[in-house]
């Protein structure tokens, strides 16, 4: 397994989107190396704030960015004045393309996980000529069926936690659209209402991954309060709207990825994003190959990390 010395950013900055948003980005490695973009999950989690170790700093130019309203991008979604109407899948695709142009990148490798898979696929299907390779982990295509599984169906395995999740919204809305109800709570002008709703949402997210072989207690909930609020405000906003994608859109249009090599990695025990979506994606995407990690769930594992690093090493020579 390639494990390089930790590298830190050689460049940071903000991309002005022209509508009042500023998207934070940073660059690592070799400015003349092969461009690779990290696409984080959530939506709303922000990029990891740790040095890179998996990428050859002599061969790669790695770019990270915080999607709208989270991480170090502004305005932050913890501020009720941040306008969520300006944060949709289309806006994020446009931000990625604007960032590519701003940085003078011709084509780049895309590396996405979880929600980042959805955004990576949506971008690549819109701009396939700008993508050299794709590495995906913990596959979610944000179909309404997948969203319903994550926030309702998985309750069959964690009934007591799901009942607490359901109890987090007003009683009159508990048998309706829970995600829309949470999205409304996250727009409350009362910070305490937003804080409590965010905590209830993240407690459910933590419960979903709690039974995995490499589960990390508090994986979602163990973050600063403003980060919790931003995460849940963005997440509920996107998923209550089906990520503004037609059902099966990303599978239906996977043929647009023909010619782009892809490695798709999923965990056999992923309760939040079950492996079937990854399997269906690879069946529809010419040139992609699937790896199911037998020792992993959504959280990941050493074996899953090794497969991703092997793909990174393979693609640096293309």
Tab-separated table of C-alpha atoms in Angstrom:
chain	number	residue	atom	x	y	z
A	1	UNK	CA	0.000	0.000	0.000
A	2	UNK	CA	1.425	3.369	-1.016
A	3	UNK	CA	1.768	5.646	1.982
A	4	UNK	CA	3.516	8.901	1.266
A	5	UNK	CA	4.728	11.454	3.793
A	6	UNK	CA	1.893	13.817	4.780
A	7	UNK	CA	1.577	16.751	2.417
A	8	UNK	CA	0.013	20.102	3.175
A	9	UNK	CA	-1.573	22.596	0.760
A	10	UNK	CA	0.715	24.790	-1.310
A	11	UNK	CA	-2.210	27.026	-2.280
A	12	UNK	CA	-5.575	28.033	-0.803
A	13	UNK	CA	-8.219	30.431	-1.974
A	14	UNK	CA	-11.862	31.271	-2.547
A	15	UNK	CA	-13.813	31.014	-5.782
A	16	UNK	CA	-16.372	33.799	-6.226
A	17	UNK	CA	-19.463	32.205	-7.774
A	18	UNK	CA	-21.057	35.523	-8.715
A	19	UNK	CA	-24.191	35.066	-6.622
A	20	UNK	CA	-22.864	35.928	-3.176
A	21	UNK	CA	-21.250	32.557	-2.479
A	22	UNK	CA	-17.515	31.970	-2.047
A	23	UNK	CA	-16.242	28.396	-2.416
A	24	UNK	CA	-13.073	27.498	-0.523
A	25	UNK	CA	-10.423	25.400	-2.269
A	26	UNK	CA	-6.888	24.185	-1.636
A	27	UNK	CA	-4.196	22.480	-3.707
A	28	UNK	CA	-1.609	19.852	-2.767
A	29	UNK	CA	1.345	18.129	-4.371
A	30	UNK	CA	2.914	19.082	-7.686
A	31	UNK	CA	1.426	22.150	-9.457
A	32	UNK	CA	2.421	20.492	-12.761
A	33	UNK	CA	1.138	17.051	-11.782
A	34	UNK	CA	-1.932	15.113	-12.831
A	35	UNK	CA	-5.002	17.003	-11.550
A	36	UNK	CA	-7.303	15.140	-9.153
A	37	UNK	CA	-10.358	16.596	-7.415
A	38	UNK	CA	-11.720	15.331	-4.101
A	39	UNK	CA	-15.533	15.489	-3.898
A	40	UNK	CA	-16.687	15.245	-0.297
A	41	UNK	CA	-19.818	13.700	1.097
A	42	UNK	CA	-22.715	14.840	3.199
A	43	UNK	CA	-23.946	16.816	1.452
A	44	UNK	CA	-22.602	19.460	3.789
A	45	UNK	CA	-19.736	17.698	5.541
A	46	UNK	CA	-16.932	19.818	4.069
A	47	UNK	CA	-13.560	18.459	2.972
A	48	UNK	CA	-11.391	16.559	5.454
A	49	UNK	CA	-9.020	18.819	7.363
A	50	UNK	CA	-6.044	16.522	7.455
A	51	UNK	CA	-2.875	16.152	5.393
A	52	UNK	CA	-2.888	13.834	2.390
A	53	UNK	CA	-0.982	10.547	2.479
A	54	UNK	CA	-2.408	8.419	-0.356
A	55	UNK	CA	-1.393	10.631	-3.279
A	56	UNK	CA	2.078	10.699	-4.799
A	57	UNK	CA	3.086	14.351	-4.301
A	58	UNK	CA	5.451	14.184	-7.287
A	59	UNK	CA	2.845	12.900	-9.726
A	60	UNK	CA	-0.425	14.425	-8.544
A	61	UNK	CA	-1.889	17.898	-8.188
A	62	UNK	CA	-4.700	17.247	-5.700
A	63	UNK	CA	-7.489	19.788	-5.308
A	64	UNK	CA	-9.990	19.871	-2.476
A	65	UNK	CA	-12.973	22.165	-2.139
A	66	UNK	CA	-15.783	22.779	0.325
A	67	UNK	CA	-19.151	22.655	-1.395
A	68	UNK	CA	-21.457	25.629	-0.981
A	69	UNK	CA	-22.334	26.783	2.533
A	70	UNK	CA	-20.189	24.250	4.405
A	71	UNK	CA	-16.626	23.870	5.634
A	72	UNK	CA	-14.795	27.113	4.994
A	73	UNK	CA	-17.064	28.243	2.167
A	74	UNK	CA	-19.244	31.282	2.813
A	75	UNK	CA	-21.899	32.108	3.745
A	76	UNK	CA	-22.042	29.176	6.160
A	77	UNK	CA	-25.308	27.249	6.412
A	78	UNK	CA	-25.274	27.652	10.197
A	79	UNK	CA	-26.225	31.280	9.462
A	80	UNK	CA	-29.986	31.399	8.820
A	81	UNK	CA	-29.374	34.201	6.307
A	82	UNK	CA	-27.591	31.775	3.947
A	83	UNK	CA	-29.996	31.258	1.037
A	84	UNK	CA	-30.480	27.549	0.422
A	85	UNK	CA	-32.289	28.298	-2.838
A	86	UNK	CA	-28.810	28.935	-4.253
A	87	UNK	CA	-27.566	25.499	-3.223
A	88	UNK	CA	-28.731	22.690	-5.517
A	89	UNK	CA	-27.022	19.925	-7.445
A	90	UNK	CA	-26.923	22.160	-10.510
A	91	UNK	CA	-25.212	24.928	-8.530
A	92	UNK	CA	-22.574	22.474	-7.278
A	93	UNK	CA	-21.896	21.111	-10.773
A	94	UNK	CA	-21.462	24.658	-12.031
A	95	UNK	CA	-19.119	25.435	-9.124
A	96	UNK	CA	-16.928	22.468	-10.014
A	97	UNK	CA	-16.725	23.531	-13.640
A	98	UNK	CA	-16.032	27.125	-12.657
A	99	UNK	CA	-13.273	25.918	-10.322
A	100	UNK	CA	-11.740	23.819	-13.092
A	101	UNK	CA	-11.601	26.846	-15.372
A	102	UNK	CA	-10.297	29.093	-12.587
A	103	UNK	CA	-7.409	26.704	-11.880
A	104	UNK	CA	-6.592	26.129	-15.544
A	105	UNK	CA	-7.278	22.392	-15.453
A	106	UNK	CA	-8.016	20.678	-18.758
A	107	UNK	CA	-9.139	17.294	-17.367
A	108	UNK	CA	-9.089	15.849	-13.886
A	109	UNK	CA	-9.505	12.616	-11.997
A	110	UNK	CA	-12.559	12.699	-9.718
A	111	UNK	CA	-12.520	10.987	-6.326
A	112	UNK	CA	-15.874	10.931	-4.518
A	113	UNK	CA	-17.458	9.149	-1.581
A	114	UNK	CA	-21.080	8.753	-0.437
A	115	UNK	CA	-22.943	11.948	-1.481
A	116	UNK	CA	-19.721	12.789	-3.302
A	117	UNK	CA	-20.492	9.840	-5.606
A	118	UNK	CA	-23.771	11.464	-6.626
A	119	UNK	CA	-22.105	14.796	-7.326
A	120	UNK	CA	-19.170	13.181	-9.144
A	121	UNK	CA	-21.490	11.223	-11.420
A	122	UNK	CA	-23.732	14.212	-12.066
A	123	UNK	CA	-20.732	16.361	-13.006
A	124	UNK	CA	-19.068	13.671	-15.124
A	125	UNK	CA	-22.258	12.964	-17.040
A	126	UNK	CA	-22.623	16.682	-17.773
A	127	UNK	CA	-18.937	17.206	-18.634
A	128	UNK	CA	-17.460	13.801	-19.617
A	129	UNK	CA	-14.787	15.433	-21.754
A	130	UNK	CA	-13.333	17.030	-18.597
A	131	UNK	CA	-12.905	13.784	-16.651
A	132	UNK	CA	-9.879	11.486	-17.007
A	133	UNK	CA	-10.714	8.777	-14.425
A	134	UNK	CA	-13.128	8.250	-11.532
A	135	UNK	CA	-12.702	6.581	-8.136
A	136	UNK	CA	-15.889	6.111	-6.110
A	137	UNK	CA	-16.435	4.769	-2.602
A	138	UNK	CA	-19.643	4.048	-0.628
A	139	UNK	CA	-21.921	4.500	-3.621
A	140	UNK	CA	-25.045	6.622	-3.380
A	141	UNK	CA	-26.849	7.819	-6.503
A	142	UNK	CA	-29.472	9.715	-4.451
A	143	UNK	CA	-32.441	7.940	-5.944
A	144	UNK	CA	-35.523	8.510	-3.854
A	145	UNK	CA	-35.585	4.788	-3.171
A	146	UNK	CA	-32.075	5.027	-1.683
A	147	UNK	CA	-32.957	8.100	0.354
A	148	UNK	CA	-36.094	6.396	1.648
A	149	UNK	CA	-34.036	3.377	2.663
A	150	UNK	CA	-31.490	5.497	4.548
A	151	UNK	CA	-34.032	7.562	6.477
A	152	UNK	CA	-36.877	5.060	6.834
A	153	UNK	CA	-36.124	1.523	5.664
A	154	UNK	CA	-32.986	1.112	7.766
A	155	UNK	CA	-35.224	1.658	10.777
A	156	UNK	CA	-36.096	-2.033	10.528
A	157	UNK	CA	-32.638	-2.731	11.955
A	158	UNK	CA	-32.594	0.147	14.447
A	159	UNK	CA	-36.253	0.601	15.432
A	160	UNK	CA	-35.603	2.401	18.706
A	161	UNK	CA	-33.207	4.898	17.068
A	162	UNK	CA	-35.568	5.472	14.147
A	163	UNK	CA	-38.427	6.114	16.551
A	164	UNK	CA	-36.308	8.825	18.198
A	165	UNK	CA	-35.514	10.239	14.763
A	166	UNK	CA	-39.222	10.312	13.925
A	167	UNK	CA	-40.001	11.938	17.281
A	168	UNK	CA	-37.670	14.819	16.386
A	169	UNK	CA	-40.324	16.470	14.203
A	170	UNK	CA	-43.730	17.851	15.264
A	171	UNK	CA	-46.237	15.102	16.036
A	172	UNK	CA	-48.520	16.052	13.150
A	173	UNK	CA	-45.662	15.398	10.676
A	174	UNK	CA	-44.338	12.104	12.031
A	175	UNK	CA	-46.309	9.953	9.585
A	176	UNK	CA	-45.521	12.156	6.608
A	177	UNK	CA	-42.375	13.344	4.870
A	178	UNK	CA	-39.802	13.323	7.669
A	179	UNK	CA	-37.066	14.857	5.531
A	180	UNK	CA	-39.237	17.805	4.528
A	181	UNK	CA	-40.212	18.242	8.172
A	182	UNK	CA	-36.567	18.339	9.231
A	183	UNK	CA	-35.786	20.755	6.399
A	184	UNK	CA	-38.461	23.098	7.744
A	185	UNK	CA	-37.055	22.848	11.273
A	186	UNK	CA	-33.597	23.708	9.942
A	187	UNK	CA	-34.993	26.952	8.494
A	188	UNK	CA	-36.290	28.079	11.895
A	189	UNK	CA	-35.029	31.494	13.038
A	190	UNK	CA	-34.621	29.948	16.511
A	191	UNK	CA	-31.077	28.587	16.835
A	192	UNK	CA	-32.117	26.166	19.583
A	193	UNK	CA	-34.730	24.605	17.288
A	194	UNK	CA	-32.072	24.150	14.613
A	195	UNK	CA	-29.532	22.796	17.095
A	196	UNK	CA	-31.951	20.237	18.517
A	197	UNK	CA	-33.135	19.072	15.078
A	198	UNK	CA	-29.536	18.713	13.905
A	199	UNK	CA	-28.650	16.631	16.968
A	200	UNK	CA	-31.657	14.334	16.410
A	201	UNK	CA	-30.783	13.874	12.729
A	202	UNK	CA	-27.133	13.098	13.415
A	203	UNK	CA	-28.034	10.650	16.184
A	204	UNK	CA	-29.914	8.682	13.517
A	205	UNK	CA	-26.965	8.862	11.088
A	206	UNK	CA	-24.708	7.506	13.843
A	207	UNK	CA	-27.144	4.709	14.610
A	208	UNK	CA	-27.203	3.561	10.966
A	209	UNK	CA	-23.438	2.929	10.900
A	210	UNK	CA	-23.176	1.706	14.501
A	211	UNK	CA	-23.313	-2.003	13.650
A	212	UNK	CA	-20.549	-1.934	11.052
A	213	UNK	CA	-17.325	-3.906	11.637
A	214	UNK	CA	-15.256	-0.710	11.849
A	215	UNK	CA	-17.903	1.573	13.343
A	216	UNK	CA	-16.679	4.850	14.830
A	217	UNK	CA	-18.881	6.138	17.691
A	218	UNK	CA	-20.121	9.656	17.024
A	219	UNK	CA	-18.901	9.648	13.429
A	220	UNK	CA	-21.552	12.180	12.446
A	221	UNK	CA	-22.573	13.797	15.696
A	222	UNK	CA	-19.117	14.443	17.120
A	223	UNK	CA	-18.577	17.836	15.525
A	224	UNK	CA	-18.880	21.464	16.547
A	225	UNK	CA	-22.468	22.759	16.795
A	226	UNK	CA	-22.285	25.138	13.826
A	227	UNK	CA	-20.923	22.293	11.709
A	228	UNK	CA	-23.786	20.061	12.859
A	229	UNK	CA	-26.353	22.697	11.935
A	230	UNK	CA	-24.807	23.346	8.524
A	231	UNK	CA	-24.514	19.630	7.740
A	232	UNK	CA	-28.136	18.848	8.570
A	233	UNK	CA	-29.537	21.997	7.003
A	234	UNK	CA	-27.849	21.179	3.702
A	235	UNK	CA	-28.473	17.430	3.906
A	236	UNK	CA	-32.189	17.746	4.642
A	237	UNK	CA	-32.525	20.429	1.943
A	238	UNK	CA	-30.992	18.176	-0.705
A	239	UNK	CA	-32.641	14.914	0.235
A	240	UNK	CA	-36.092	16.410	0.780
A	241	UNK	CA	-35.820	17.472	-2.871
A	242	UNK	CA	-34.420	14.216	-4.224
A	243	UNK	CA	-31.192	16.090	-4.998
A	244	UNK	CA	-33.082	17.640	-7.947
A	245	UNK	CA	-32.394	14.491	-9.968
A	246	UNK	CA	-34.868	12.305	-11.808
A	247	UNK	CA	-35.225	8.842	-10.323
A	248	UNK	CA	-32.582	6.557	-11.884
A	249	UNK	CA	-31.076	9.534	-13.750
A	250	UNK	CA	-27.482	8.729	-12.869
A	251	UNK	CA	-27.893	5.060	-13.800
A	252	UNK	CA	-29.853	5.849	-16.966
A	253	UNK	CA	-27.136	8.266	-18.125
A	254	UNK	CA	-24.153	6.154	-17.063
A	255	UNK	CA	-23.490	5.380	-20.728
A	256	UNK	CA	-22.158	8.941	-20.980
A	257	UNK	CA	-19.176	7.755	-18.922
A	258	UNK	CA	-18.060	5.319	-21.639
A	259	UNK	CA	-14.341	5.737	-22.166
A	260	UNK	CA	-13.712	6.999	-18.627
A	261	UNK	CA	-11.993	4.314	-16.518
A	262	UNK	CA	-13.625	3.880	-13.141
A	263	UNK	CA	-13.054	1.998	-9.912
A	264	UNK	CA	-16.153	1.575	-7.767
A	265	UNK	CA	-15.641	0.441	-4.174
A	266	UNK	CA	-18.383	-0.521	-1.752
A	267	UNK	CA	-18.581	-2.217	1.619
A	268	UNK	CA	-20.511	-5.458	1.954
A	269	UNK	CA	-21.896	-4.240	5.306
A	270	UNK	CA	-22.809	-0.686	4.249
A	271	UNK	CA	-26.196	-0.134	5.894
A	272	UNK	CA	-26.564	3.446	4.645
A	273	UNK	CA	-25.588	2.821	1.017
A	274	UNK	CA	-26.129	-0.899	0.356
A	275	UNK	CA	-23.909	-2.509	-2.303
A	276	UNK	CA	-26.711	-3.000	-4.822
A	277	UNK	CA	-26.417	0.586	-6.048
A	278	UNK	CA	-22.716	0.127	-6.785
A	279	UNK	CA	-23.453	-3.129	-8.599
A	280	UNK	CA	-26.166	-1.499	-10.714
A	281	UNK	CA	-23.901	1.427	-11.533
A	282	UNK	CA	-21.066	-0.779	-12.784
A	283	UNK	CA	-23.482	-2.791	-14.926
A	284	UNK	CA	-24.555	0.463	-16.617
A	285	UNK	CA	-21.096	2.066	-16.933
A	286	UNK	CA	-18.822	0.677	-19.648
A	287	UNK	CA	-15.247	0.593	-18.411
A	288	UNK	CA	-15.925	0.559	-14.667
A	289	UNK	CA	-14.938	-2.237	-12.336
A	290	UNK	CA	-16.440	-3.107	-8.979
A	291	UNK	CA	-14.752	-4.083	-5.740
A	292	UNK	CA	-16.882	-5.181	-2.791
A	293	UNK	CA	-14.922	-4.970	0.457
A	294	UNK	CA	-15.969	-7.877	2.662
A	295	UNK	CA	-14.675	-6.290	5.892
A	296	UNK	CA	-16.264	-2.876	5.468
A	297	UNK	CA	-19.399	-0.842	5.767
A	298	UNK	CA	-19.953	2.851	5.086
A	299	UNK	CA	-17.195	3.861	7.479
A	300	UNK	CA	-14.538	2.048	5.463
A	301	UNK	CA	-11.735	-0.285	6.456
A	302	UNK	CA	-8.057	-0.900	5.855
A	303	UNK	CA	-8.947	-3.211	2.976
A	304	UNK	CA	-11.202	-0.618	1.386
A	305	UNK	CA	-8.520	2.051	1.741
A	306	UNK	CA	-5.995	-0.229	0.063
A	307	UNK	CA	-8.220	-0.737	-2.976
A	308	UNK	CA	-8.655	3.026	-3.330
A	309	UNK	CA	-4.917	3.621	-2.984
A	310	UNK	CA	-4.180	0.941	-5.556
A	311	UNK	CA	-6.483	2.763	-7.973
A	312	UNK	CA	-4.751	6.078	-7.218
A	313	UNK	CA	-1.375	4.471	-7.932
A	314	UNK	CA	-2.667	2.863	-11.134
A	315	UNK	CA	-4.138	6.058	-12.504
A	316	UNK	CA	-1.108	8.244	-11.835
A	317	UNK	CA	0.607	6.548	-14.762
A	318	UNK	CA	-2.172	7.329	-17.284
